[in-house]
Coordinates of C-alpha atoms in Angstrom, one line a residue:
X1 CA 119.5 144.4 81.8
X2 CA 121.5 141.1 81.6
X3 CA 124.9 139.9 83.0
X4 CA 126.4 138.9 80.1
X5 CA 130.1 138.3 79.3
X6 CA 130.2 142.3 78.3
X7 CA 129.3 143.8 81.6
X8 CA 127.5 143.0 85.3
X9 CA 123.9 144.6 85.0
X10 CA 123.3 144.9 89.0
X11 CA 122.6 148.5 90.2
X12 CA 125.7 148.2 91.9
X13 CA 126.4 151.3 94.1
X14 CA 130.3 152.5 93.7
X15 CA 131.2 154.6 96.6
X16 CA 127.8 155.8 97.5
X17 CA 127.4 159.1 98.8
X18 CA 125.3 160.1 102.1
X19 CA 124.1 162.9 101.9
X20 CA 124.6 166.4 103.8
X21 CA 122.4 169.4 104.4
X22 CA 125.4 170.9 102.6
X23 CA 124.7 169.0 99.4
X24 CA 120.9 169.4 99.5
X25 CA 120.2 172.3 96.8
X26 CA 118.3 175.1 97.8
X27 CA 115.7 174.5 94.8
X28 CA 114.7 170.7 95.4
X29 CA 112.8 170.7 98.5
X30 CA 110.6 172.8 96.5
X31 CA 109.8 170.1 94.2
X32 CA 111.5 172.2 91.5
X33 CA 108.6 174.7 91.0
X34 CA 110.4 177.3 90.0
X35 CA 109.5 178.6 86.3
X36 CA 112.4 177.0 83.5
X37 CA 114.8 179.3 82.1
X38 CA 114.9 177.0 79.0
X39 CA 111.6 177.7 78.0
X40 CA 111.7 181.8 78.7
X41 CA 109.6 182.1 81.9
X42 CA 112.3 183.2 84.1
X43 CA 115.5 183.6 85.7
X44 CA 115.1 181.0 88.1
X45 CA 116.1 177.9 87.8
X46 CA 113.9 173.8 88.1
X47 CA 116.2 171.4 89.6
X48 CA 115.5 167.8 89.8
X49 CA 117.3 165.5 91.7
X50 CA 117.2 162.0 90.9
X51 CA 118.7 159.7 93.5
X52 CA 120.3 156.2 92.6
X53 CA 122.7 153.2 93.3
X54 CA 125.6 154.4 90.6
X55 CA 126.5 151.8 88.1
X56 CA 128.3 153.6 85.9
X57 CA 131.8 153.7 84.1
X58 CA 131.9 156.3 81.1
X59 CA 129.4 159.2 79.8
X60 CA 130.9 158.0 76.0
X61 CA 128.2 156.6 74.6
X62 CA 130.4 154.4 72.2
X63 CA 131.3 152.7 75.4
X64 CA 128.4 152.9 77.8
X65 CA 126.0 150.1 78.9
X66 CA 125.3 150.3 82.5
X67 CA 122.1 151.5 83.6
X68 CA 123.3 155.0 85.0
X69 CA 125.2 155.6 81.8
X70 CA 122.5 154.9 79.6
X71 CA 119.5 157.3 81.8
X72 CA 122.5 159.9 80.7
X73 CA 122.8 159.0 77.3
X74 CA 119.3 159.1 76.6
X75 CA 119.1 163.2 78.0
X76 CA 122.1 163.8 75.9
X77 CA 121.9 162.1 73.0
X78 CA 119.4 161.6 70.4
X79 CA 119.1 158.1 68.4
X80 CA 117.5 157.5 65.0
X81 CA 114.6 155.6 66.6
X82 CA 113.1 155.7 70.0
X83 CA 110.4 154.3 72.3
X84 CA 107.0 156.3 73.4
X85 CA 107.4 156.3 77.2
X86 CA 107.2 152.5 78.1
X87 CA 105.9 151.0 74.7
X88 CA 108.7 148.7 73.5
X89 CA 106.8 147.3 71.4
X90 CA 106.4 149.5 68.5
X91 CA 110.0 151.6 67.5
X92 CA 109.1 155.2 66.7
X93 CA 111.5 157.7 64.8
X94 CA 113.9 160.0 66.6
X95 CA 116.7 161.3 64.2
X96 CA 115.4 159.4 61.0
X97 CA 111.7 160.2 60.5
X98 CA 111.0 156.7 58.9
X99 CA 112.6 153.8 58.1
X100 CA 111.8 150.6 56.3
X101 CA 112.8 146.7 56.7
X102 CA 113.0 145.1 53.6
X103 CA 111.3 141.9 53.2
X104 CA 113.9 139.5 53.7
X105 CA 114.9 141.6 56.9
X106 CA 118.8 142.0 55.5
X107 CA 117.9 146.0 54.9
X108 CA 116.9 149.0 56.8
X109 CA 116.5 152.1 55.1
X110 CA 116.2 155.1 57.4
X111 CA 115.0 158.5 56.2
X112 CA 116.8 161.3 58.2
X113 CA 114.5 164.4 60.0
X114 CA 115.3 167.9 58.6
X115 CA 115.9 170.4 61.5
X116 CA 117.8 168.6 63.3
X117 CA 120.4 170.0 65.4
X118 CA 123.9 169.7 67.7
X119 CA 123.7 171.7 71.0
X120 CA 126.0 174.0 69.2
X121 CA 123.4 174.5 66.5
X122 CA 124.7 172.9 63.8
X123 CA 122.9 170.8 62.0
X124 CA 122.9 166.6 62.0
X125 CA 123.7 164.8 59.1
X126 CA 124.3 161.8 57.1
X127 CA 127.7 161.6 57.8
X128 CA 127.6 162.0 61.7
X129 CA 125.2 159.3 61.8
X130 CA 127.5 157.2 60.0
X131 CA 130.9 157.5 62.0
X132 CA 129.0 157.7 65.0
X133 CA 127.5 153.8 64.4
X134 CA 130.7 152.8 62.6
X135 CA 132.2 154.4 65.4
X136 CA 130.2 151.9 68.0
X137 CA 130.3 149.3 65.9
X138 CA 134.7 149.0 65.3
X139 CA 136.0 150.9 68.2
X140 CA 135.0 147.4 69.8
X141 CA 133.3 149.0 73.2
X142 CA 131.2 147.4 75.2
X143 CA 128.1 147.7 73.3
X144 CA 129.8 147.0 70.0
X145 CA 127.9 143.9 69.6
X146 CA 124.8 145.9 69.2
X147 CA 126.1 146.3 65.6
X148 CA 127.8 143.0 65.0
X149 CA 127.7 142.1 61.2
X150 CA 126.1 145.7 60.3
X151 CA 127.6 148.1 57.6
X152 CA 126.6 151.7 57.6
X153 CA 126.4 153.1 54.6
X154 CA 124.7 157.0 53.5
X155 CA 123.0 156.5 50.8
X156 CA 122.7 160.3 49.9
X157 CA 122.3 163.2 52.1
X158 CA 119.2 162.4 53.7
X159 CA 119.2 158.5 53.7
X160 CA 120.5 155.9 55.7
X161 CA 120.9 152.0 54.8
X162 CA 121.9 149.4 57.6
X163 CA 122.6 145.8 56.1
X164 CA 123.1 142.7 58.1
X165 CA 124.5 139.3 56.4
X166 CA 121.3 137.6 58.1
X167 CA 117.6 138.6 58.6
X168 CA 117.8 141.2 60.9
X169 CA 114.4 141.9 62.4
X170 CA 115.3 143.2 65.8
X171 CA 117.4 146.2 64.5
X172 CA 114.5 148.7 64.9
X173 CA 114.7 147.6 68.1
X174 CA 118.4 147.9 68.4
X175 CA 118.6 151.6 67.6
X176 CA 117.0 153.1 70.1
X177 CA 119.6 151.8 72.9
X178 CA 121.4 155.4 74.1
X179 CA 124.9 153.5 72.9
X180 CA 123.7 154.1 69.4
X181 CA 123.3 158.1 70.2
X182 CA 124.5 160.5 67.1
X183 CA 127.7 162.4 68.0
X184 CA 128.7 165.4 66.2
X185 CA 131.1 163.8 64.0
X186 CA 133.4 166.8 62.8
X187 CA 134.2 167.8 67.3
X188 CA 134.3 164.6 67.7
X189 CA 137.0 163.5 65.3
X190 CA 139.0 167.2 67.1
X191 CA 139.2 165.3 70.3
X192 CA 140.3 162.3 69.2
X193 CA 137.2 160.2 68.1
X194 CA 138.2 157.3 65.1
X195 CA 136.2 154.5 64.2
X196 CA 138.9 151.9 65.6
X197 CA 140.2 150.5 68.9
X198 CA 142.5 153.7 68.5
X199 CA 139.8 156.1 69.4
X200 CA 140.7 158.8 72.4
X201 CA 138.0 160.9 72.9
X202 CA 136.7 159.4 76.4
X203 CA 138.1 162.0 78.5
X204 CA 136.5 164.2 76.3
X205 CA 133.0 163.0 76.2
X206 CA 132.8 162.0 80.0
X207 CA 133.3 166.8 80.4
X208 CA 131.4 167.4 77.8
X209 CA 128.7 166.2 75.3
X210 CA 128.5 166.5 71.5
X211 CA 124.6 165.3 71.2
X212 CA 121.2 166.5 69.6
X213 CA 119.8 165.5 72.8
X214 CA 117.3 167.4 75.3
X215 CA 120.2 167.9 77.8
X216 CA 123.6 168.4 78.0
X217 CA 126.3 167.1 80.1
X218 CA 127.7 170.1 82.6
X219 CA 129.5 167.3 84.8
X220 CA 130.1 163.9 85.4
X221 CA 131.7 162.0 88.7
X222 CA 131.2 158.3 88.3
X223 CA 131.6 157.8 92.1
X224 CA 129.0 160.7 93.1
X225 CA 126.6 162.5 90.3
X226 CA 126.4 163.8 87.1
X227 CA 125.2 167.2 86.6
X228 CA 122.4 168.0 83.4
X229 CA 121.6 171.3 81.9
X230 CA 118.9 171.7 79.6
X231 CA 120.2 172.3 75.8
X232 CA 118.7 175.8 75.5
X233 CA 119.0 175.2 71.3
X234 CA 117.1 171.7 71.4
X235 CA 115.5 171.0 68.3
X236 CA 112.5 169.0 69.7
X237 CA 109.2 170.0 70.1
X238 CA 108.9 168.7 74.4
X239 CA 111.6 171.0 75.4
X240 CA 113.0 170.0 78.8
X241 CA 111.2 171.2 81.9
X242 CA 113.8 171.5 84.0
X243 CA 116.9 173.5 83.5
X244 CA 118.8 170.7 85.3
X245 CA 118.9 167.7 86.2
X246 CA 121.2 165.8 89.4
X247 CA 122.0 162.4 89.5
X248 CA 123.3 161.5 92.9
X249 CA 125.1 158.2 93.4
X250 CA 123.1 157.4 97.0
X251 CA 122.2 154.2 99.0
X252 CA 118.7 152.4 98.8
X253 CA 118.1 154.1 102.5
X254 CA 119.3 157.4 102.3
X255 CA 117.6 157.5 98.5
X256 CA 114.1 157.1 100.9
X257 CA 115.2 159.4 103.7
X258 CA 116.4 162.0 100.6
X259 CA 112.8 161.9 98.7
X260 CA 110.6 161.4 101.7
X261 CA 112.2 165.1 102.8
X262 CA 112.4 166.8 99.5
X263 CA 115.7 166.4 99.5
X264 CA 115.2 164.9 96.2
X265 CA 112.6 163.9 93.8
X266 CA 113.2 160.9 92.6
X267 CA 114.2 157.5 94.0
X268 CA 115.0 155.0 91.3
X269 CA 116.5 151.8 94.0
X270 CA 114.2 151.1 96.6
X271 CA 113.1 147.4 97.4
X272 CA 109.2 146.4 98.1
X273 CA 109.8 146.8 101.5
X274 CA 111.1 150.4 101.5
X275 CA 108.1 151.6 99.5
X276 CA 105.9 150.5 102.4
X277 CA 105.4 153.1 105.1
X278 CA 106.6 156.4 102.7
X279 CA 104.8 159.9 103.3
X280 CA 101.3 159.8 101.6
X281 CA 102.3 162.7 99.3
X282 CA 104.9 160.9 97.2
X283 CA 103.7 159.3 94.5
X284 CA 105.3 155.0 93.7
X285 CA 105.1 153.3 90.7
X286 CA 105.3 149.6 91.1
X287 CA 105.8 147.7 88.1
X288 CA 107.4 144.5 86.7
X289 CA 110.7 144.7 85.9
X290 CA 112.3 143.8 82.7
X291 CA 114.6 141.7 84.7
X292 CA 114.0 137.8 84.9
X293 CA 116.0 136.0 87.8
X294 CA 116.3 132.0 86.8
X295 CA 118.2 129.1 88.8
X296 CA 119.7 126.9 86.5
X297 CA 121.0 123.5 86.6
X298 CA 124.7 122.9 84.9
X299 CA 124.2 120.4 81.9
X300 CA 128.1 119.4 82.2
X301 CA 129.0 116.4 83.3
X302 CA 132.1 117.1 84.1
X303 CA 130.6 119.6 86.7
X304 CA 128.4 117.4 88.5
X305 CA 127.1 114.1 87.4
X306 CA 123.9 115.1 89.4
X307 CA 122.9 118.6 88.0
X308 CA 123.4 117.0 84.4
X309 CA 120.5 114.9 84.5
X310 CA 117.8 116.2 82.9
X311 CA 115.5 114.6 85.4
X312 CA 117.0 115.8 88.4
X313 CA 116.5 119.6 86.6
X314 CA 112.4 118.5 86.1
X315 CA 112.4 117.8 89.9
X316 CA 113.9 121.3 90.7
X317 CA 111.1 123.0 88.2
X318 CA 108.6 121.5 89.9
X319 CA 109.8 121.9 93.6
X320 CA 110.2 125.2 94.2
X321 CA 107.0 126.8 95.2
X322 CA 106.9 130.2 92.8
X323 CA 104.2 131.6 95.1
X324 CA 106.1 132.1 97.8
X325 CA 109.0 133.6 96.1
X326 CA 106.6 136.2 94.7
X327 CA 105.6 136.8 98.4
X328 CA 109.2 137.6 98.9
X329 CA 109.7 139.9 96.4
X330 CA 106.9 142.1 97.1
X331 CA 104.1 143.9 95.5
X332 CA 104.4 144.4 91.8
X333 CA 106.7 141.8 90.9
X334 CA 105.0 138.4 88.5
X335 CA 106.1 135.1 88.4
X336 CA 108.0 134.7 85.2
X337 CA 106.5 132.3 82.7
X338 CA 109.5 132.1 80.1
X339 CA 112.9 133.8 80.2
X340 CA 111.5 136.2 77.9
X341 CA 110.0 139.2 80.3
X342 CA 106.1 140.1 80.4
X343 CA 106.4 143.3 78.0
X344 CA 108.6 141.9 75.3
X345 CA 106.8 140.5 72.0
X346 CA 107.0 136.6 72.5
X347 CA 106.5 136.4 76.3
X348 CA 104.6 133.1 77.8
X349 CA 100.8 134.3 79.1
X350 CA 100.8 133.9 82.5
X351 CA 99.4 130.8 82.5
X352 CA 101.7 128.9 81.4
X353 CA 104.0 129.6 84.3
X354 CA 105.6 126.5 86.0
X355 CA 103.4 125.4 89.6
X356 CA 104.4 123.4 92.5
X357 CA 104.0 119.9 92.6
X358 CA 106.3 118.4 95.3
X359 CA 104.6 114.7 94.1
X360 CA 105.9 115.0 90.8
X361 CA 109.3 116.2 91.8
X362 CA 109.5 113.3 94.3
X363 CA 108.9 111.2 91.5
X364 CA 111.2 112.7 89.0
X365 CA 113.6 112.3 91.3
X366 CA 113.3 109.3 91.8
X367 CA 112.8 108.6 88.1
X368 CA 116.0 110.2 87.8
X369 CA 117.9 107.4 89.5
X370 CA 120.1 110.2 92.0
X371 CA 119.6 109.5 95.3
X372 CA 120.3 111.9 98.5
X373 CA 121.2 114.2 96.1
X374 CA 123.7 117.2 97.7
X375 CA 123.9 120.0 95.6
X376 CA 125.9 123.5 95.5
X377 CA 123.9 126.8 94.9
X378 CA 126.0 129.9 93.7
X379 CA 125.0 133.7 93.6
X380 CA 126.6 136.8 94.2
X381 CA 126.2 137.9 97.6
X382 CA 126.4 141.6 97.5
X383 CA 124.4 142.7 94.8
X384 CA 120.4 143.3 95.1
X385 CA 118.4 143.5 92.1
X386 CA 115.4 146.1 91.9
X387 CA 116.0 146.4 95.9
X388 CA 115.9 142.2 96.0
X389 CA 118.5 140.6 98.1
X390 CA 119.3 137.0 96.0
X391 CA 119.8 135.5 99.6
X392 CA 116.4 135.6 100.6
X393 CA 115.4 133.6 97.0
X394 CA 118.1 131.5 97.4
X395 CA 117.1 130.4 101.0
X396 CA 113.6 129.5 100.2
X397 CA 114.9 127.8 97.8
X398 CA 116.9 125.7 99.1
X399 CA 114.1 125.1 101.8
X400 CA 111.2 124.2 99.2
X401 CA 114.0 121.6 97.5
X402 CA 114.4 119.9 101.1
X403 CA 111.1 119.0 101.2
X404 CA 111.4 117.1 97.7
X405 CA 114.9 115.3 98.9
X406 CA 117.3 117.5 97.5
X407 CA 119.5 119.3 99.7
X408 CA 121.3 122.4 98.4
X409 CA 124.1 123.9 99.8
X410 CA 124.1 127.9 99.5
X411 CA 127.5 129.3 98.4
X412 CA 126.9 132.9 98.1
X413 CA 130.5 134.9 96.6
X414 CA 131.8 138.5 95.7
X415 CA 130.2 139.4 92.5
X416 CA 134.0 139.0 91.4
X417 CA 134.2 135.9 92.1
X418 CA 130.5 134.2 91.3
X419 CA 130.5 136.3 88.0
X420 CA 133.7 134.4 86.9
X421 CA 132.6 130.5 88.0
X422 CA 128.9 131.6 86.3
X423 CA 130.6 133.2 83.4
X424 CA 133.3 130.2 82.7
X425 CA 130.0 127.7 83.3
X426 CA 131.5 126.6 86.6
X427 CA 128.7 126.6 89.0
X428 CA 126.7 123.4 89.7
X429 CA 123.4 125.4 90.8
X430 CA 123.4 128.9 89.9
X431 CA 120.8 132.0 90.6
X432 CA 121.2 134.9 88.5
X433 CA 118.9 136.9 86.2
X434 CA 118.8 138.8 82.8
X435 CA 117.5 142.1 81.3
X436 CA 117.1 143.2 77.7
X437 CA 119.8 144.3 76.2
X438 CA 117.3 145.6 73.9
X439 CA 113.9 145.3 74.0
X440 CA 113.8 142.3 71.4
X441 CA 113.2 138.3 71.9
X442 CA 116.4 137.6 69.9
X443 CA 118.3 139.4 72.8
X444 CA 116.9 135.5 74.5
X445 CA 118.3 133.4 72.3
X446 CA 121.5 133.5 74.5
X447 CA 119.7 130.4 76.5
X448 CA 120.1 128.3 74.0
X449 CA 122.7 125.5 73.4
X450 CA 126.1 127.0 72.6
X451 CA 125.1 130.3 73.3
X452 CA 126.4 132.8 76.0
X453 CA 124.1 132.0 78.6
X454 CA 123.3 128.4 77.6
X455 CA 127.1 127.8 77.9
X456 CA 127.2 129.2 81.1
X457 CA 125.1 126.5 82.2
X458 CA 127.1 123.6 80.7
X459 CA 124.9 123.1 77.4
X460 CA 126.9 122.7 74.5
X461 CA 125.8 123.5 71.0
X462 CA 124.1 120.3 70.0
X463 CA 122.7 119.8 73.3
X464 CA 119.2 119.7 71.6
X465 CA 119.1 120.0 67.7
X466 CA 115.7 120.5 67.9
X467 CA 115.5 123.6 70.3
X468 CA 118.4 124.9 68.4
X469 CA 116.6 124.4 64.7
X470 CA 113.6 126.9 66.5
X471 CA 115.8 128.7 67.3
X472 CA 117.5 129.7 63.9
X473 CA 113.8 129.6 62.9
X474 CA 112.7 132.8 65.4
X475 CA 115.6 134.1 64.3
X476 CA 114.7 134.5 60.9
X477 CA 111.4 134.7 61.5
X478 CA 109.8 138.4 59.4
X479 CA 106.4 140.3 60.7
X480 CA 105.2 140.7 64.3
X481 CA 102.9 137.8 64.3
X482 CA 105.1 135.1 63.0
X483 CA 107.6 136.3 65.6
X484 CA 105.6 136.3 68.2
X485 CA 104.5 132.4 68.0
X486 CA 108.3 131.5 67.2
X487 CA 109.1 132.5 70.0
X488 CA 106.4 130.9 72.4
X489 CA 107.4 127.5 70.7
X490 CA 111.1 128.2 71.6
X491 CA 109.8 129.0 75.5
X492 CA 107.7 126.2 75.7
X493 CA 110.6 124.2 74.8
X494 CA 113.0 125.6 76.7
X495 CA 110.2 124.9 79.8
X496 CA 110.5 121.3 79.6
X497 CA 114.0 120.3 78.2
X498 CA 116.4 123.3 79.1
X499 CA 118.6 123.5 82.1
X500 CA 116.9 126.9 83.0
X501 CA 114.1 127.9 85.3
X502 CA 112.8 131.0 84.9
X503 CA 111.5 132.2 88.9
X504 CA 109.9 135.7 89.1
X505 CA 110.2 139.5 87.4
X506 CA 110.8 141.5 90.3
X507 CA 109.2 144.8 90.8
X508 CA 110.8 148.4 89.3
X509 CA 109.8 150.8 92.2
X510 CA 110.1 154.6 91.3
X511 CA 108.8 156.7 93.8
X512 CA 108.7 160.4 92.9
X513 CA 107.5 163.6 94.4
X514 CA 103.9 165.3 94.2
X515 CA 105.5 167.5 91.7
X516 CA 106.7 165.4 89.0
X517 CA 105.0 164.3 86.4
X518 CA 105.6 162.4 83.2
X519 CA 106.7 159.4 85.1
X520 CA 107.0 156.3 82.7
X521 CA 109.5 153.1 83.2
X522 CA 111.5 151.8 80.4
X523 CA 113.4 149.0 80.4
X524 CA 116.6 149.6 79.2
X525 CA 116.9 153.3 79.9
X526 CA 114.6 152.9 83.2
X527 CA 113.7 156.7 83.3
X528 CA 113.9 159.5 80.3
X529 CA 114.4 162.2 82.0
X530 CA 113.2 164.8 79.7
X531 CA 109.8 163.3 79.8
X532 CA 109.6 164.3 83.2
X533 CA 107.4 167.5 84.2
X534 CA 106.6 169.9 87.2
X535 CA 103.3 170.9 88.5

């Protein structure tokens, strides 16, 4: 996921825990074979333990949007649409058991699923559904935005309209984001839920949960774990496997000592290298990431008269040797082509990804009349990224862009810090990445002149009138195909005229026990637990 204005989307870990034999449950090192209560076989108890780096703030899913929070607002609460395991390509229905875009892509008309029920049994309606988005959407959270310009209305007791002012294509795609889970409106509203900045029902929802969800919430730290249980009433038909679920705030190095033991089952954090080396009877999926790291080059004058020419930006894209910082990052992690990640609809193919030529960046830099150019490079020098220290990039970088003339001085900061000169479109050089806020290529047009990210790099609305009329055009672009080459033409642009450079996705290791399966990566809720069996 992206850092954007709203929230840092690092795996942060906030007071990580290291773990005792005392904390170790009994039923983990097992694998969790014991036979589910939820599902009548037994007394006993599953128990999976999911180990991670915590970044987490609030089990409210009005206000959630870090990665931790959402993994628990995806077991506890239902949304009208969802994704089949890693598929974001196609929304499926959850809640509403259809919906329709109308052709202008202003309307979406949702049909809601009869059956449907709270933990407590009572059934989900029309009118939950309702304050629970108007709720999102005006209490002005974090992931407000994700409803910016919606209204909500309930059309009769079993339908549903959303309507934006402007075409609105990547709403489908919206809706399955955990933030948009269904409360039970009527508790809710007892504990102090309102659809304005007035609402109280935090402490409420970070004890308890009032979802339609596969689990419920028995627990939640936000420095050390959150506790699951399965929601013995759920109205699905893949009823949870495991009567709960553990998810421990831990280290990248304990989080491989902890699975590698049995200690736990699944590790979510750990880097290429850590994979390496782990007992043969674990089981590690390496996959791209959703998560694009670029370096960028500030457009702003003001800034630095260097970084601003457009040339000296051509000589950085075709300096830095891409091959080498895929070495880095390890197995399973792809060079980036566009800013626009590999399993998104509109990503570059492969081959158009940017290669080395340290000729042609001598001579753009020379073409750019700057000469012993001196350069800083900012990133924040704590946080990793899927287990990937931003150091390591940011050295070879620096090293390749010695060889073309440019020498770059690397000022690495406190996330604190280098999140506010990025942020405030301070930095001269800056390495930093995004991730989907939802699985959409509109989430991307935030790299454009005079938007979020494109501001952050000193590119002010009008920067380039024609990138920005392809823009509006993707925008409003209707129907998968006409999307899909709307937003090439915007990436291809981007590639030769932007201030941006998108580097490498790096990899999304999972490494899980012999015992669980079900496995599947997503990329804005990483893991659903509930999909995850036992055998």
């Amino acid at each position: 996921m992206a850092i954007r204005s709203r929230r840092p989307r690092a795996k942060a870990a906030l007071l990580p825990v290291l773990l005792t034999g005392a904390l170790a449950l009994a039923a983990c090192s097992s694998g969790g074979s014991s036979t589910p209560a939820a599902q009548g076989g037994g007394t006993a108890a599953k128990t999976l333990v999911v180990d991670t780096s915590f970044n987490l703030k609030t089990a409210d899913p009005g206000r959630t949007y870090e990665p931790t929070g959402l993994i628990v607002g995806k077991a506890a609460y239902d949304t009208l649409l969802t994704f089949e395991g890693s598929d974001v390509t196609k929304p499926v229905p959850s809640l509403a058991e259809s919906f329709e875009l109308s052709s202008d892509g202003k309307t979406l008309t949702l049909k809601l699923r009869q059956g449907a029920t709270f933990a407590d049994g009572s059934p989900v309606t029309a009118d939950d559904v309702v304050f629970s988005l108007d709720r999102v959407r005006d209490m002005k959270g974090t992931p407000s935005f994700l409803l910016d310009g919606v209204k909500v209305a309930k059309t009769d007791d079993t339908t549903i309209t959303l309507t934006s002012e402007n075409p609105n294509p990547a709403l489908p795609y919206i809706l399955p984001n955990p933030a948009l889970g269904i409360l039970n409106s009527k508790v809710a509203k007892e504990h102090g839920a309102t659809t304005d900045s007035g609402d109280k029902a935090e402490q409420y929802l970070n004890s308890t949960s009032l979802g339609s969800g596969p689990y419920t919430i028995e627990s939640v730290n936000i420095s050390s774990q959150v506790v699951l249980k399965a929601n013995v009433k759920y109205w699905g038909p893949n009823k949870p496997v495991y009567d709960k679920v553990v998810i421990r705030n831990v280290e990248s190095a304990t989080q491989k000592l902890n699975v590698s033991r049995g200690d736990s089952q699944v590790a979510l954090d750990l880097s290429g290298d850590q994979v390496n080396g782990l007992p043969g009877n674990l089981q590690v999926s390496k996959t791209p990431s959703a998560n694009v790291v670029f370096l960028f080059a500030n457009r702003d004058s003001a800034i630095s008269k260097v970084t601003s020419n457009p040339k000296f930006a051509e000589a950085l894209r075709k300096g830095i040797d891409y091959t080498g910082l895929l070495e880095l990052a390890g197995q399973g992690s792809v060079q980036a082509p566009g800013v626009i990640p590999s399993m998104i609809l509109g990503a570059l193919p492969a081959e158009q990804a940017a290669k080395r030529d340290v000729e042609g960046a001598k001579a753009a830099l020379k073409e750019s009349g700057v000469t012993d150019p001196k350069v800083k490079l900012e990133y924040p020098s704590e946080l990793t990224l899927n287990g990937l220290s931003l150091q390591g990039m940011a050295e070879r970088i620096q090293a390749n862009l010695k060889e073309v003339g440019i020498t770059v001085d690397l000022s690495p900061a406190p996330v604190t810090t280098a999140l506010d000169n990025y942020r405030n479109g301070k930095e001269e050089l800056g390495l930093w990445w995004w991730g989907p806020d939802y699985p959409d290529p509109s989430d991307y047009l935030v790299f454009l002149p005079g938007k979020t990210v494109g501001l952050r790099a000193g590119w002010k609305a009008g920067g380039d009138k024609e990138l920005e009329a392809a823009g509006d055009k993707a925008a409003a672009a209707i129907g998968d195909d006409a999307r899909k080459q709307a937003y090439v033409d915007v990436q291809t642009k981007l590639n030769t005229d932007s201030p941006f450079i998108p580097l490498i996705q790096p990899s999304q290791n999972i490494v899980t026990a012999a015992s669980v399966t079900g496995l599947a990566f997503h990329p804005v809720w990483t893991i659903d637990v509930a999909d995850l069996g036992a055998k």
